[in-house]
Amino acid sequence: MTLKALLKLTTAIGAYSLLAGCASVYQANQFDGFEKEITQGDLVKATNDAVDQADVDTKTGKPTDLLWTLQAGSLLRMEKDYKRSTEFFDASEDMMYKEDTKNASVSAASQVGSVLVNDTILPYKQTHFDGIMANTYKAMNFSALNDINNARIEWNRVDDRQRRAVEEYSKQIAEKKEQAEAERKKLAAQKTSGPAPDINASVKQSNAILARQGIDMNTWKPYAGYVNPFTTYMHGLYFLQNAQDRSDYQRAYESLKRAYALTGNKTVKADMDIARQVVNGFPPKKIRPRVWVIFENGLSAEKDEFRIDLPIVLSKQKIIYTGIALPKLVERQRAYQNLDVDGVKTTVVGDMDKIIKAEFKEEFTYILIKELARATLKTYAQQRMNKTNPTAGALMTAYQLATTSADIRSWTTLPKEFQVARIKRPANGSITLSAPGMIEPLNVEINKDSQFNIVYVKAVSAQQTPSIEIISI
Amino acid sequence: MIKKFIKPAVVACVMTLMAGCATQTTYVDPAQDKTVVMGLDYKDFNSAAKQAVTGIAKSPLMVHPQMAQGARYVISVSPIVNDTTQRIDTDQLTKKMRSELLKTGRFITTTAVTANGPEDAMTEKVRKLSSSKLINQATVKKNGTVIAPDFNLTGKIIQRNNKVDRNTQQVDYYFQLTLTNLEKGLAYYEDSIQIIKRGSNKSVSW
């Protein structure tokens, strides 16, 4: 290798290492600082940070970073800035659409780059539950503003996203397999002589090691049909409370029935029974006035990076253990076990962690294959260079170290779970929320003339006063 | 190795060049417009309104007994419920229907009464001028002259999405319309006009 070629290689490696290293470190710092702000109750700062990270285009006024747009949308909602929250979620939907319909050649070019570096340099690709929750929150935003017509549109979108999720899961699993096969072929093509590296053997051996390390996802099961039961429940509740005709009550009943089948929650069953009675002719105006308390509890599982030595099967005779960075899910705390609403306890109507785990589990096999392929490529390059030029080999080792990093991006402001309780509307229009560990009970004034009231509570941690919104119908 | 870096760079350059060629703004002749979108656009509203009014006009139940003497049925048009996934203004449909109903020469629509309040609040407001010193009282419209509607038109646009195959989805829109005889409380006209579209299944249809 000439000095000029070595210089070029050094520059390229340096630039890529810097890019990857910066992206990974930046990513870790971003999430750490942001989480501290949320858990310590500095919501204003957290919101401003999220809005900054969402990278609003000064010409269009629209955010451009999908993940941080979602984070900002949910925080703006917590701060009751519903209009702006919806604007952010609207922009997030536009970005999701662009990501879904991205030109294949652009996507392929990004993938080429990411194989050489790591996934942190790729744009954030939304999960199914991201889309479903964005529309759920938008529907709630519109309801909070008494705009039931636009809320209906968002619930219809939720319906369609849930339908698509089932189809997409099976499609994506097939696509991921195809992509994994393509990675394997690409890898085989790297070897000019002798047997190709056996990625399947690498994956098989790695899975056994990961299971021994406690990374076992076999017990993670999705809700049937990959449905988010909280969203389905709220969909049913919306149509029960805002029905314009008989078919709306039928829709309410179908959604509540489905949510009950998924969760076995007694409050959901009681709501389902009301919907059934109305479908069978009970006059809606005679439904007794009630108050629903919806409780967003704690923070959802987030991704963290872990590094592990996994086998790269270069040939039957040659197996090298190399450091690989993978994402793992780390559960976070509930704020409270549950809320007490004038003597009635809230119970779980949707486990967000379960939903996140199910999607992560489907994704993980592909991430593992991709990481092993990436490590194999880099190990190969390093070995080849070592033979011909030890300096270049050493540089390649440094490059491999610097670029080994897992993609740990996820929507971290989602709750760990959703709970619900329902009580009769109190005559004095006041309800009290309490919980073991809550600094002091909260008195909430509802509209005592409304047939239905929803008290929406979000508590990130026990150290903070929960945020509360009231929707009166 | 450098070769591998060149590929994404070339793709990036091509993309930049393409981005530079922005689409020019042009006029569209609605009669010649063949562009189809997955959502609902003006062509769909025009088509649904025309189909509905043709159906109403054809119905023997909608012939006024004194039509030969110039009598016309008065129809109120209530807001149409948007039960789709798109933020559309259903007034696009109701306005078109009002205009098509008037064009038949057999129906008149009222702007003074609809289920959600008047289309035009002035019919009521001008009567409040009877206490104004500014206004010539002889020109103030009298009470008891506004015509009550004979029929009311209500409706809903619903949407159903389905996968056709891996790459194609189908979106069915149903314009469900009902014309109620307000004296008898009976539906004199009902229809469900379908607009079906097929397109890419890569993403959502809105």
Tab-separated table of N, CA, C and O in Angstrom, chain A residues 111-202:
chain	number	residue	atom	x	y	z
A	111	GLN	N	-28.595	1.913	3.840
A	111	GLN	CA	-28.253	0.605	4.407
A	111	GLN	C	-26.789	0.273	4.171
A	111	GLN	O	-26.125	-0.279	5.045
A	112	VAL	N	-26.277	0.637	2.970
A	112	VAL	CA	-24.862	0.387	2.662
A	112	VAL	C	-23.992	1.107	3.699
A	112	VAL	O	-23.083	0.531	4.285
A	113	GLY	N	-24.327	2.368	3.945
A	113	GLY	CA	-23.585	3.149	4.928
A	113	GLY	C	-23.642	2.519	6.290
A	113	GLY	O	-22.644	2.404	6.988
A	114	SER	N	-24.841	2.065	6.672
A	114	SER	CA	-25.005	1.534	8.020
A	114	SER	C	-24.281	0.211	8.210
A	114	SER	O	-23.846	-0.111	9.306
A	115	VAL	N	-24.148	-0.570	7.130
A	115	VAL	CA	-23.399	-1.833	7.253
A	115	VAL	C	-21.937	-1.533	7.562
A	115	VAL	O	-21.286	-2.226	8.333
A	116	LEU	N	-21.428	-0.437	6.966
A	116	LEU	CA	-20.029	-0.073	7.226
A	116	LEU	C	-19.840	0.562	8.598
A	116	LEU	O	-18.755	0.513	9.151
A	117	VAL	N	-20.888	1.174	9.116
A	117	VAL	CA	-20.743	1.893	10.386
A	117	VAL	C	-21.621	1.215	11.445
A	117	VAL	O	-21.257	0.218	12.020
A	118	ASN	N	-22.790	1.779	11.718
A	118	ASN	CA	-23.781	1.129	12.588
A	118	ASN	C	-25.138	1.788	12.365
A	118	ASN	O	-25.252	2.775	11.639
A	119	ASP	N	-26.179	1.243	13.026
A	119	ASP	CA	-27.551	1.694	12.739
A	119	ASP	C	-27.867	3.093	13.258
A	119	ASP	O	-28.893	3.661	12.886
A	120	THR	N	-26.998	3.637	14.111
A	120	THR	CA	-27.320	4.954	14.666
A	120	THR	C	-27.260	6.041	13.600
A	120	THR	O	-27.786	7.123	13.803
A	121	ILE	N	-26.602	5.755	12.474
A	121	ILE	CA	-26.529	6.783	11.421
A	121	ILE	C	-27.753	6.743	10.493
A	121	ILE	O	-27.929	7.611	9.661
A	122	LEU	N	-28.603	5.732	10.661
A	122	LEU	CA	-29.817	5.657	9.838
A	122	LEU	C	-30.902	6.548	10.444
A	122	LEU	O	-30.927	6.746	11.650
A	123	PRO	N	-31.840	7.049	9.618
A	123	PRO	CA	-32.963	7.796	10.203
A	123	PRO	C	-33.786	6.858	11.088
A	123	PRO	O	-33.839	5.658	10.827
A	124	TYR	N	-34.437	7.413	12.100
A	124	TYR	CA	-35.262	6.603	12.994
A	124	TYR	C	-36.454	6.044	12.223
A	124	TYR	O	-37.152	6.776	11.531
A	125	LYS	N	-36.642	4.750	12.327
A	125	LYS	CA	-37.788	4.108	11.668
A	125	LYS	C	-38.826	3.786	12.745
A	125	LYS	O	-38.521	3.111	13.727
A	126	GLN	N	-40.053	4.278	12.526
A	126	GLN	CA	-41.072	4.122	13.557
A	126	GLN	C	-41.475	2.671	13.763
A	126	GLN	O	-41.439	1.873	12.837
A	127	THR	N	-41.893	2.369	14.998
A	127	THR	CA	-42.476	1.064	15.282
A	127	THR	C	-43.979	1.175	14.997
A	127	THR	O	-44.493	2.266	14.787
A	128	HIS	N	-44.658	0.031	15.029
A	128	HIS	CA	-46.112	0.075	14.832
A	128	HIS	C	-46.787	0.811	15.972
A	128	HIS	O	-47.708	1.591	15.775
A	129	PHE	N	-46.312	0.538	17.205
A	129	PHE	CA	-46.988	1.187	18.332
A	129	PHE	C	-46.722	2.695	18.357
A	129	PHE	O	-47.523	3.448	18.894
A	130	ASP	N	-45.637	3.155	17.752
A	130	ASP	CA	-45.409	4.608	17.637
A	130	ASP	C	-46.577	5.253	16.894
A	130	ASP	O	-47.148	6.245	17.347
A	131	GLY	N	-46.902	4.685	15.739
A	131	GLY	CA	-47.971	5.240	14.911
A	131	GLY	C	-49.308	5.170	15.639
A	131	GLY	O	-50.078	6.140	15.646
A	132	ILE	N	-49.575	4.030	16.246
A	132	ILE	CA	-50.862	3.839	16.933
A	132	ILE	C	-50.984	4.822	18.104
A	132	ILE	O	-52.029	5.453	18.296
A	133	MET	N	-49.905	5.005	18.854
A	133	MET	CA	-49.960	5.916	20.004
A	133	MET	C	-50.030	7.386	19.555
A	133	MET	O	-50.665	8.206	20.211
A	134	ALA	N	-49.378	7.716	18.433
A	134	ALA	CA	-49.450	9.106	17.937
A	134	ALA	C	-50.908	9.468	17.630
A	134	ALA	O	-51.392	10.535	18.002
A	135	ASN	N	-51.619	8.554	16.959
A	135	ASN	CA	-53.024	8.818	16.651
A	135	ASN	C	-53.903	8.782	17.906
A	135	ASN	O	-54.864	9.551	18.024
A	136	THR	N	-53.574	7.897	18.848
A	136	THR	CA	-54.339	7.827	20.100
A	136	THR	C	-54.217	9.156	20.843
A	136	THR	O	-55.217	9.732	21.291
A	137	TYR	N	-52.996	9.655	20.958
A	137	TYR	CA	-52.788	10.922	21.670
A	137	TYR	C	-53.463	12.086	20.935
A	137	TYR	O	-54.004	13.001	21.551
A	138	LYS	N	-53.418	12.042	19.605
A	138	LYS	CA	-54.076	13.118	18.856
A	138	LYS	C	-55.581	13.093	19.106
A	138	LYS	O	-56.207	14.133	19.289
A	139	ALA	N	-56.154	11.886	19.123
A	139	ALA	CA	-57.595	11.772	19.388
A	139	ALA	C	-57.912	12.356	20.759
A	139	ALA	O	-58.889	13.097	20.917
A	140	MET	N	-57.054	12.061	21.742
A	140	MET	CA	-57.276	12.586	23.092
A	140	MET	C	-57.111	14.108	23.114
A	140	MET	O	-57.829	14.797	23.822
A	141	ASN	N	-56.163	14.605	22.341
A	141	ASN	CA	-55.981	16.063	22.245
A	141	ASN	C	-57.253	16.731	21.735
A	141	ASN	O	-57.706	17.732	22.281
A	142	PHE	N	-57.814	16.164	20.656
A	142	PHE	CA	-59.031	16.757	20.093
A	142	PHE	C	-60.191	16.670	21.085
A	142	PHE	O	-60.973	17.605	21.207
A	143	SER	N	-60.288	15.547	21.798
A	143	SER	CA	-61.359	15.415	22.793
A	143	SER	C	-61.189	16.458	23.883
A	143	SER	O	-62.168	17.039	24.351
A	144	ALA	N	-59.935	16.697	24.293
A	144	ALA	CA	-59.677	17.702	25.335
A	144	ALA	C	-60.113	19.090	24.866
A	144	ALA	O	-60.465	19.938	25.669
A	145	LEU	N	-60.087	19.301	23.544
A	145	LEU	CA	-60.509	20.598	22.988
A	145	LEU	C	-61.982	20.584	22.553
A	145	LEU	O	-62.439	21.488	21.868
A	146	ASN	N	-62.693	19.513	22.940
A	146	ASN	CA	-64.111	19.325	22.577
A	146	ASN	C	-64.338	19.270	21.069
A	146	ASN	O	-65.424	19.600	20.590
A	147	ASP	N	-63.319	18.888	20.328
A	147	ASP	CA	-63.452	18.762	18.874
A	147	ASP	C	-63.696	17.279	18.557
A	147	ASP	O	-62.778	16.546	18.179
A	148	ILE	N	-64.962	16.864	18.728
A	148	ILE	CA	-65.231	15.428	18.594
A	148	ILE	C	-65.171	14.953	17.138
A	148	ILE	O	-64.932	13.778	16.882
A	149	ASN	N	-65.359	15.874	16.194
A	149	ASN	CA	-65.302	15.458	14.785
A	149	ASN	C	-63.896	15.038	14.384
A	149	ASN	O	-63.685	14.018	13.736
A	150	ASN	N	-62.906	15.853	14.782
A	150	ASN	CA	-61.525	15.486	14.458
A	150	ASN	C	-61.045	14.310	15.300
A	150	ASN	O	-60.205	13.528	14.849
A	151	ALA	N	-61.578	14.182	16.524
A	151	ALA	CA	-61.220	13.024	17.351
A	151	ALA	C	-61.658	11.740	16.636
A	151	ALA	O	-60.923	10.753	16.581
A	152	ARG	N	-62.851	11.778	16.046
A	152	ARG	CA	-63.374	10.613	15.318
A	152	ARG	C	-62.410	10.184	14.206
A	152	ARG	O	-62.148	9.004	14.004
A	153	ILE	N	-61.891	11.181	13.474
A	153	ILE	CA	-60.966	10.873	12.372
A	153	ILE	C	-59.727	10.148	12.913
A	153	ILE	O	-59.261	9.162	12.339
A	154	GLU	N	-59.226	10.643	14.038
A	154	GLU	CA	-58.026	10.000	14.612
A	154	GLU	C	-58.335	8.583	15.075
A	154	GLU	O	-57.508	7.680	14.898
A	155	TRP	N	-59.520	8.363	15.656
A	155	TRP	CA	-59.865	6.989	16.065
A	155	TRP	C	-60.000	6.088	14.850
A	155	TRP	O	-59.650	4.905	14.901
A	156	ASN	N	-60.507	6.642	13.744
A	156	ASN	CA	-60.579	5.839	12.516
A	156	ASN	C	-59.171	5.492	12.021
A	156	ASN	O	-58.919	4.394	11.525
A	157	ARG	N	-58.253	6.452	12.169
A	157	ARG	CA	-56.860	6.187	11.769
A	157	ARG	C	-56.255	5.097	12.653
A	157	ARG	O	-55.529	4.216	12.174
A	158	VAL	N	-56.560	5.174	13.944
A	158	VAL	CA	-56.066	4.159	14.869
A	158	VAL	C	-56.535	2.774	14.420
A	158	VAL	O	-55.756	1.822	14.374
A	159	ASP	N	-57.825	2.706	14.078
A	159	ASP	CA	-58.400	1.442	13.596
A	159	ASP	C	-57.587	0.888	12.437
A	159	ASP	O	-57.255	-0.293	12.388
A	160	ASP	N	-57.297	1.779	11.486
A	160	ASP	CA	-56.581	1.334	10.292
A	160	ASP	C	-55.144	0.934	10.624
A	160	ASP	O	-54.622	-0.042	10.082
A	161	ARG	N	-54.515	1.694	11.517
A	161	ARG	CA	-53.130	1.335	11.883
A	161	ARG	C	-53.082	-0.016	12.601
A	161	ARG	O	-52.152	-0.797	12.408
A	162	GLN	N	-54.106	-0.278	13.448
A	162	GLN	CA	-54.119	-1.572	14.154
A	162	GLN	C	-54.322	-2.707	13.140
A	162	GLN	O	-53.716	-3.768	13.249
A	163	ARG	N	-55.186	-2.462	12.166
A	163	ARG	CA	-55.420	-3.473	11.121
A	163	ARG	C	-54.136	-3.725	10.339
A	163	ARG	O	-53.740	-4.868	10.114
A	164	ARG	N	-53.470	-2.615	9.967
A	164	ARG	CA	-52.245	-2.750	9.178
A	164	ARG	C	-51.153	-3.442	9.966
A	164	ARG	O	-50.341	-4.172	9.393
A	165	ALA	N	-51.106	-3.189	11.286
A	165	ALA	CA	-50.025	-3.746	12.103
A	165	ALA	C	-49.983	-5.262	11.983
A	165	ALA	O	-48.913	-5.855	11.820
A	166	VAL	N	-51.156	-5.892	12.033
A	166	VAL	CA	-51.212	-7.358	11.948
A	166	VAL	C	-50.626	-7.824	10.607
A	166	VAL	O	-49.793	-8.725	10.553
A	167	GLU	N	-51.074	-7.148	9.527
A	167	GLU	CA	-50.573	-7.513	8.193
A	167	GLU	C	-49.075	-7.240	8.086
A	167	GLU	O	-48.312	-8.049	7.563
A	168	GLU	N	-48.689	-6.069	8.603
A	168	GLU	CA	-47.297	-5.652	8.465
A	168	GLU	C	-46.357	-6.572	9.222
A	168	GLU	O	-45.250	-6.822	8.782
A	169	TYR	N	-46.801	-7.049	10.390
A	169	TYR	CA	-45.927	-7.927	11.166
A	169	TYR	C	-45.524	-9.146	10.338
A	169	TYR	O	-44.348	-9.477	10.234
A	170	SER	N	-46.534	-9.791	9.743
A	170	SER	CA	-46.195	-11.000	8.985
A	170	SER	C	-45.363	-10.635	7.758
A	170	SER	O	-44.414	-11.346	7.400
A	171	LYS	N	-45.676	-9.476	7.137
A	171	LYS	CA	-44.927	-9.044	5.956
A	171	LYS	C	-43.476	-8.728	6.349
A	171	LYS	O	-42.531	-9.140	5.681
A	172	GLN	N	-43.342	-8.004	7.472
A	172	GLN	CA	-41.991	-7.604	7.883
A	172	GLN	C	-41.135	-8.789	8.282
A	172	GLN	O	-39.944	-8.826	8.003
A	173	ILE	N	-41.772	-9.758	8.937
A	173	ILE	CA	-40.994	-10.940	9.331
A	173	ILE	C	-40.414	-11.597	8.068
A	173	ILE	O	-39.243	-11.960	8.015
A	174	ALA	N	-41.257	-11.682	7.031
A	174	ALA	CA	-40.793	-12.269	5.760
A	174	ALA	C	-39.692	-11.400	5.146
A	174	ALA	O	-38.665	-11.916	4.677
A	175	GLU	N	-39.892	-10.089	5.178
A	175	GLU	CA	-38.900	-9.173	4.596
A	175	GLU	C	-37.574	-9.229	5.350
A	175	GLU	O	-36.509	-9.200	4.756
A	176	LYS	N	-37.682	-9.294	6.676
A	176	LYS	CA	-36.459	-9.352	7.494
A	176	LYS	C	-35.672	-10.616	7.152
A	176	LYS	O	-34.447	-10.613	7.084
A	177	LYS	N	-36.418	-11.697	6.932
A	177	LYS	CA	-35.740	-12.947	6.566
A	177	LYS	C	-35.009	-12.775	5.238
A	177	LYS	O	-33.881	-13.222	5.077
A	178	GLU	N	-35.699	-12.101	4.310
A	178	GLU	CA	-35.080	-11.849	3.001
A	178	GLU	C	-33.838	-10.977	3.155
A	178	GLU	O	-32.798	-11.244	2.548
A	179	GLN	N	-33.967	-9.936	3.986
A	179	GLN	CA	-32.835	-9.031	4.197
A	179	GLN	C	-31.667	-9.781	4.842
A	179	GLN	O	-30.512	-9.586	4.489
A	180	ALA	N	-32.008	-10.650	5.807
A	180	ALA	CA	-30.962	-11.425	6.483
A	180	ALA	C	-30.247	-12.333	5.481
A	180	ALA	O	-29.030	-12.480	5.507
A	181	GLU	N	-31.043	-12.899	4.578
A	181	GLU	CA	-30.474	-13.777	3.548
A	181	GLU	C	-29.561	-12.954	2.629
A	181	GLU	O	-28.484	-13.402	2.241
A	182	ALA	N	-29.997	-11.723	2.322
A	182	ALA	CA	-29.196	-10.842	1.472
A	182	ALA	C	-27.874	-10.500	2.164
A	182	ALA	O	-26.811	-10.475	1.530
A	183	GLU	N	-27.949	-10.255	3.473
A	183	GLU	CA	-26.726	-9.978	4.251
A	183	GLU	C	-25.779	-11.174	4.153
A	183	GLU	O	-24.579	-11.027	3.977
A	184	ARG	N	-26.385	-12.346	4.275
A	184	ARG	CA	-25.581	-13.565	4.261
A	184	ARG	C	-24.877	-13.722	2.911
A	184	ARG	O	-23.688	-14.015	2.848
A	185	LYS	N	-25.635	-13.451	1.829
A	185	LYS	CA	-25.072	-13.587	0.486
A	185	LYS	C	-23.971	-12.562	0.242
A	185	LYS	O	-22.935	-12.868	-0.353
A	186	LYS	N	-24.248	-11.337	0.732
A	186	LYS	CA	-23.277	-10.255	0.551
A	186	LYS	C	-21.960	-10.632	1.230
A	186	LYS	O	-20.865	-10.429	0.719
A	187	LEU	N	-22.134	-11.226	2.390
A	187	LEU	CA	-20.983	-11.641	3.181
A	187	LEU	C	-20.191	-12.729	2.467
A	187	LEU	O	-18.964	-12.704	2.397
A	188	ALA	N	-20.944	-13.680	1.917
A	188	ALA	CA	-20.307	-14.783	1.207
A	188	ALA	C	-19.508	-14.259	0.022
A	188	ALA	O	-18.435	-14.764	-0.300
A	189	ALA	N	-20.036	-13.202	-0.604
A	189	ALA	CA	-19.376	-12.621	-1.773
A	189	ALA	C	-18.061	-11.938	-1.407
A	189	ALA	O	-17.185	-11.740	-2.248
A	190	GLN	N	-17.891	-11.570	-0.157
A	190	GLN	CA	-16.665	-10.910	0.290
A	190	GLN	C	-15.460	-11.849	0.201
A	190	GLN	O	-14.339	-11.449	0.002
A	191	LYS	N	-15.751	-13.097	0.400
A	191	LYS	CA	-14.660	-14.087	0.441
A	191	LYS	C	-14.323	-14.474	-0.989
A	191	LYS	O	-15.153	-15.021	-1.708
A	192	THR	N	-13.095	-14.181	-1.375
A	192	THR	CA	-12.714	-14.474	-2.760
A	192	THR	C	-12.266	-15.918	-2.948
A	192	THR	O	-12.398	-16.479	-4.002
A	193	SER	N	-11.717	-16.518	-1.904
A	193	SER	CA	-11.317	-17.920	-2.018
A	193	SER	C	-11.644	-18.634	-0.708
A	193	SER	O	-11.778	-18.010	0.334
A	194	GLY	N	-11.802	-19.949	-0.808
A	194	GLY	CA	-12.089	-20.727	0.398
A	194	GLY	C	-13.556	-20.657	0.771
A	194	GLY	O	-14.340	-19.990	0.101
A	195	PRO	N	-13.954	-21.340	1.840
A	195	PRO	CA	-15.365	-21.359	2.224
A	195	PRO	C	-15.850	-20.012	2.757
A	195	PRO	O	-15.065	-19.248	3.320
A	196	ALA	N	-17.146	-19.731	2.547
A	196	ALA	CA	-17.725	-18.467	3.008
A	196	ALA	C	-18.013	-18.544	4.504
A	196	ALA	O	-18.237	-19.622	5.028
A	197	PRO	N	-18.020	-17.404	5.175
A	197	PRO	CA	-18.370	-17.415	6.592
A	197	PRO	C	-19.816	-17.871	6.780
A	197	PRO	O	-20.665	-17.569	5.951
A	198	ASP	N	-20.069	-18.616	7.834
A	198	ASP	CA	-21.395	-19.192	8.023
A	198	ASP	C	-22.182	-18.348	9.027
A	198	ASP	O	-22.099	-18.542	10.240
A	199	ILE	N	-22.971	-17.400	8.506
A	199	ILE	CA	-23.718	-16.482	9.377
A	199	ILE	C	-24.783	-17.225	10.177
A	199	ILE	O	-25.047	-16.907	11.337
A	200	ASN	N	-25.362	-18.283	9.529
A	200	ASN	CA	-26.396	-19.041	10.246
A	200	ASN	C	-25.807	-19.724	11.470
A	200	ASN	O	-26.428	-19.751	12.536
A	201	ALA	N	-24.598	-20.258	11.307
A	201	ALA	CA	-23.934	-20.915	12.443
A	201	ALA	C	-23.614	-19.881	13.519
A	201	ALA	O	-23.759	-20.153	14.723
A	202	SER	N	-23.212	-18.681	13.076
A	202	SER	CA	-22.908	-17.603	14.034
A	202	SER	C	-24.146	-17.259	14.848
A	202	SER	O	-24.091	-17.112	16.068
